[in-house]
Amino acid sequence: MNPINIKEKFGKFSKQWHPHQIATVDDMQVILAKIQGEFVWHKHDEEDELFYVQKGTLEMHFRDKVEIVKEGEIIVVPKGVEHCPKSVGDEEVHLLLFEKLATKHTGEVVHERTQTQYPKI
């Protein structure tokens, strides 16, 4: 039951596309991630995901549209919706995600960027 300094936590890692868990809330987890470039097209059949852009601009690609999520904004990706997060240009984007503990990093897609465990920081 201590305050968590998000900015300080982002300073503890540099690896991109490698989520780090900073807290749990019941069966949910709070994750930090740094991204740059394009991720992997994937979906989560049973879980929603909330993305909060702490720094930078996120392009959330869907099969039928692209949503621009700016610093200080959130986007919720509903369960079953295929999506592909991407940064704008060469910008590094800092994200806070809120999702169920059971959520797989890239859903059922296995890719070289897929992580199976998130370090706790």
Short mmCIF file of C-alpha atoms in Angstrom, two decimals:
data_model
loop_
_atom_site.label_atom_id
_atom_site.label_comp_id
_atom_site.label_asym_id
_atom_site.label_seq_id
_atom_site.Cartn_x
_atom_site.Cartn_y
_atom_site.Cartn_z
CA MET A 1 0.00 0.00 0.00
CA ASN A 2 2.66 2.43 -1.13
CA PRO A 3 2.51 5.01 -3.90
CA ILE A 4 4.06 3.91 -7.19
CA ASN A 5 5.98 6.52 -9.17
CA ILE A 6 5.28 5.67 -12.81
CA LYS A 7 8.09 7.85 -14.18
CA GLU A 8 10.59 6.19 -11.82
CA LYS A 9 9.41 2.73 -12.91
CA PHE A 10 9.87 3.60 -16.59
CA GLY A 11 13.48 4.50 -15.73
CA LYS A 12 14.13 0.95 -14.49
CA PHE A 13 14.09 -0.66 -17.96
CA SER A 14 14.95 0.17 -21.54
CA LYS A 15 13.97 -2.92 -23.54
CA GLN A 16 11.15 -2.24 -25.96
CA TRP A 17 8.15 -4.52 -26.47
CA HIS A 18 8.92 -6.18 -23.12
CA PRO A 19 6.15 -5.43 -20.57
CA HIS A 20 6.93 -5.02 -16.87
CA GLN A 21 4.33 -5.55 -14.15
CA ILE A 22 4.11 -2.80 -11.51
CA ALA A 23 0.94 -3.80 -9.65
CA THR A 24 -1.97 -6.21 -9.46
CA VAL A 25 -5.60 -5.37 -8.70
CA ASP A 26 -7.67 -8.50 -8.00
CA ASP A 27 -7.27 -10.57 -11.19
CA MET A 28 -5.94 -7.61 -13.18
CA GLN A 29 -2.40 -6.38 -13.73
CA VAL A 30 -0.91 -2.95 -14.35
CA ILE A 31 1.88 -3.12 -16.90
CA LEU A 32 4.40 -0.64 -18.28
CA ALA A 33 5.88 -1.02 -21.75
CA LYS A 34 8.09 0.96 -24.09
CA ILE A 35 7.44 0.54 -27.79
CA GLN A 36 8.93 1.75 -31.03
CA GLY A 37 7.91 0.71 -34.52
CA GLU A 38 5.20 -1.83 -35.29
CA PHE A 39 4.15 -4.76 -33.10
CA VAL A 40 2.34 -7.97 -34.08
CA TRP A 41 -1.24 -8.32 -35.32
CA HIS A 42 -3.07 -10.23 -32.59
CA LYS A 43 -6.23 -10.44 -30.51
CA HIS A 44 -7.31 -11.59 -27.08
CA ASP A 45 -10.43 -13.73 -27.35
CA GLU A 46 -11.42 -13.47 -23.67
CA GLU A 47 -9.89 -10.21 -22.40
CA ASP A 48 -10.21 -6.48 -22.97
CA GLU A 49 -7.06 -4.32 -22.84
CA LEU A 50 -6.71 -0.73 -21.72
CA PHE A 51 -3.78 1.29 -23.11
CA TYR A 52 -2.83 4.63 -21.50
CA VAL A 53 -0.25 6.69 -23.39
CA GLN A 54 2.08 8.17 -20.80
CA LYS A 55 4.55 9.55 -23.38
CA GLY A 56 4.42 9.91 -27.15
CA THR A 57 1.71 9.06 -29.66
CA LEU A 58 0.32 5.58 -30.29
CA GLU A 59 -1.27 4.43 -33.52
CA MET A 60 -3.67 1.60 -32.72
CA HIS A 61 -4.27 -0.23 -35.96
CA PHE A 62 -7.47 -2.18 -36.47
CA ARG A 63 -8.37 -4.07 -39.64
CA ASP A 64 -10.82 -1.34 -40.67
CA LYS A 65 -9.28 1.83 -39.20
CA VAL A 66 -6.43 3.47 -37.29
CA GLU A 67 -6.98 5.38 -34.04
CA ILE A 68 -4.42 7.96 -32.92
CA VAL A 69 -3.97 7.95 -29.13
CA LYS A 70 -2.09 10.95 -27.80
CA GLU A 71 -0.18 11.48 -24.58
CA GLY A 72 -2.61 11.48 -21.64
CA GLU A 73 -5.28 9.52 -23.53
CA ILE A 74 -6.51 5.93 -23.25
CA ILE A 75 -7.97 3.43 -25.66
CA VAL A 76 -9.74 0.20 -24.77
CA VAL A 77 -9.43 -2.70 -27.18
CA PRO A 78 -12.42 -5.02 -26.67
CA LYS A 79 -11.93 -8.78 -26.45
CA GLY A 80 -11.81 -10.52 -29.81
CA VAL A 81 -10.75 -7.42 -31.77
CA GLU A 82 -7.60 -7.85 -33.84
CA HIS A 83 -5.17 -4.98 -33.33
CA CYS A 84 -1.58 -3.90 -33.90
CA PRO A 85 0.00 -1.15 -31.76
CA LYS A 86 2.52 1.07 -33.52
CA SER A 87 4.55 4.15 -32.68
CA VAL A 88 4.62 7.21 -34.89
CA GLY A 89 7.90 7.31 -36.83
CA ASP A 90 10.97 6.68 -34.69
CA GLU A 91 9.33 7.96 -31.50
CA GLU A 92 9.49 5.75 -28.41
CA VAL A 93 6.08 5.49 -26.78
CA HIS A 94 5.59 4.76 -23.06
CA LEU A 95 2.42 2.82 -22.28
CA LEU A 96 0.58 1.78 -19.15
CA LEU A 97 -1.68 -1.21 -19.75
CA PHE A 98 -4.42 -2.63 -17.58
CA GLU A 99 -5.44 -6.20 -18.34
CA LYS A 100 -6.31 -9.55 -16.78
CA LEU A 101 -3.47 -11.61 -15.35
CA ALA A 102 -4.36 -14.42 -17.78
CA THR A 103 -3.94 -12.21 -20.87
CA LYS A 104 -1.29 -13.59 -23.21
CA HIS A 105 1.09 -10.98 -24.63
CA THR A 106 0.25 -11.70 -28.28
CA GLY A 107 -2.89 -13.76 -27.80
CA GLU A 108 -2.61 -17.05 -29.68
CA VAL A 109 0.02 -15.63 -32.06
CA VAL A 110 3.57 -16.78 -31.38
CA HIS A 111 6.20 -14.29 -32.57
CA GLU A 112 9.81 -13.46 -31.75
CA ARG A 113 8.51 -10.51 -29.69
CA THR A 114 6.09 -12.66 -27.68
CA GLN A 115 6.84 -12.55 -23.95
CA THR A 116 5.54 -15.26 -21.63
CA GLN A 117 6.55 -13.63 -18.32
CA TYR A 118 6.58 -10.01 -17.26
CA PRO A 119 9.29 -8.94 -14.79
CA LYS A 120 7.90 -7.31 -11.66
CA ILE A 121 9.46 -3.94 -10.92
#
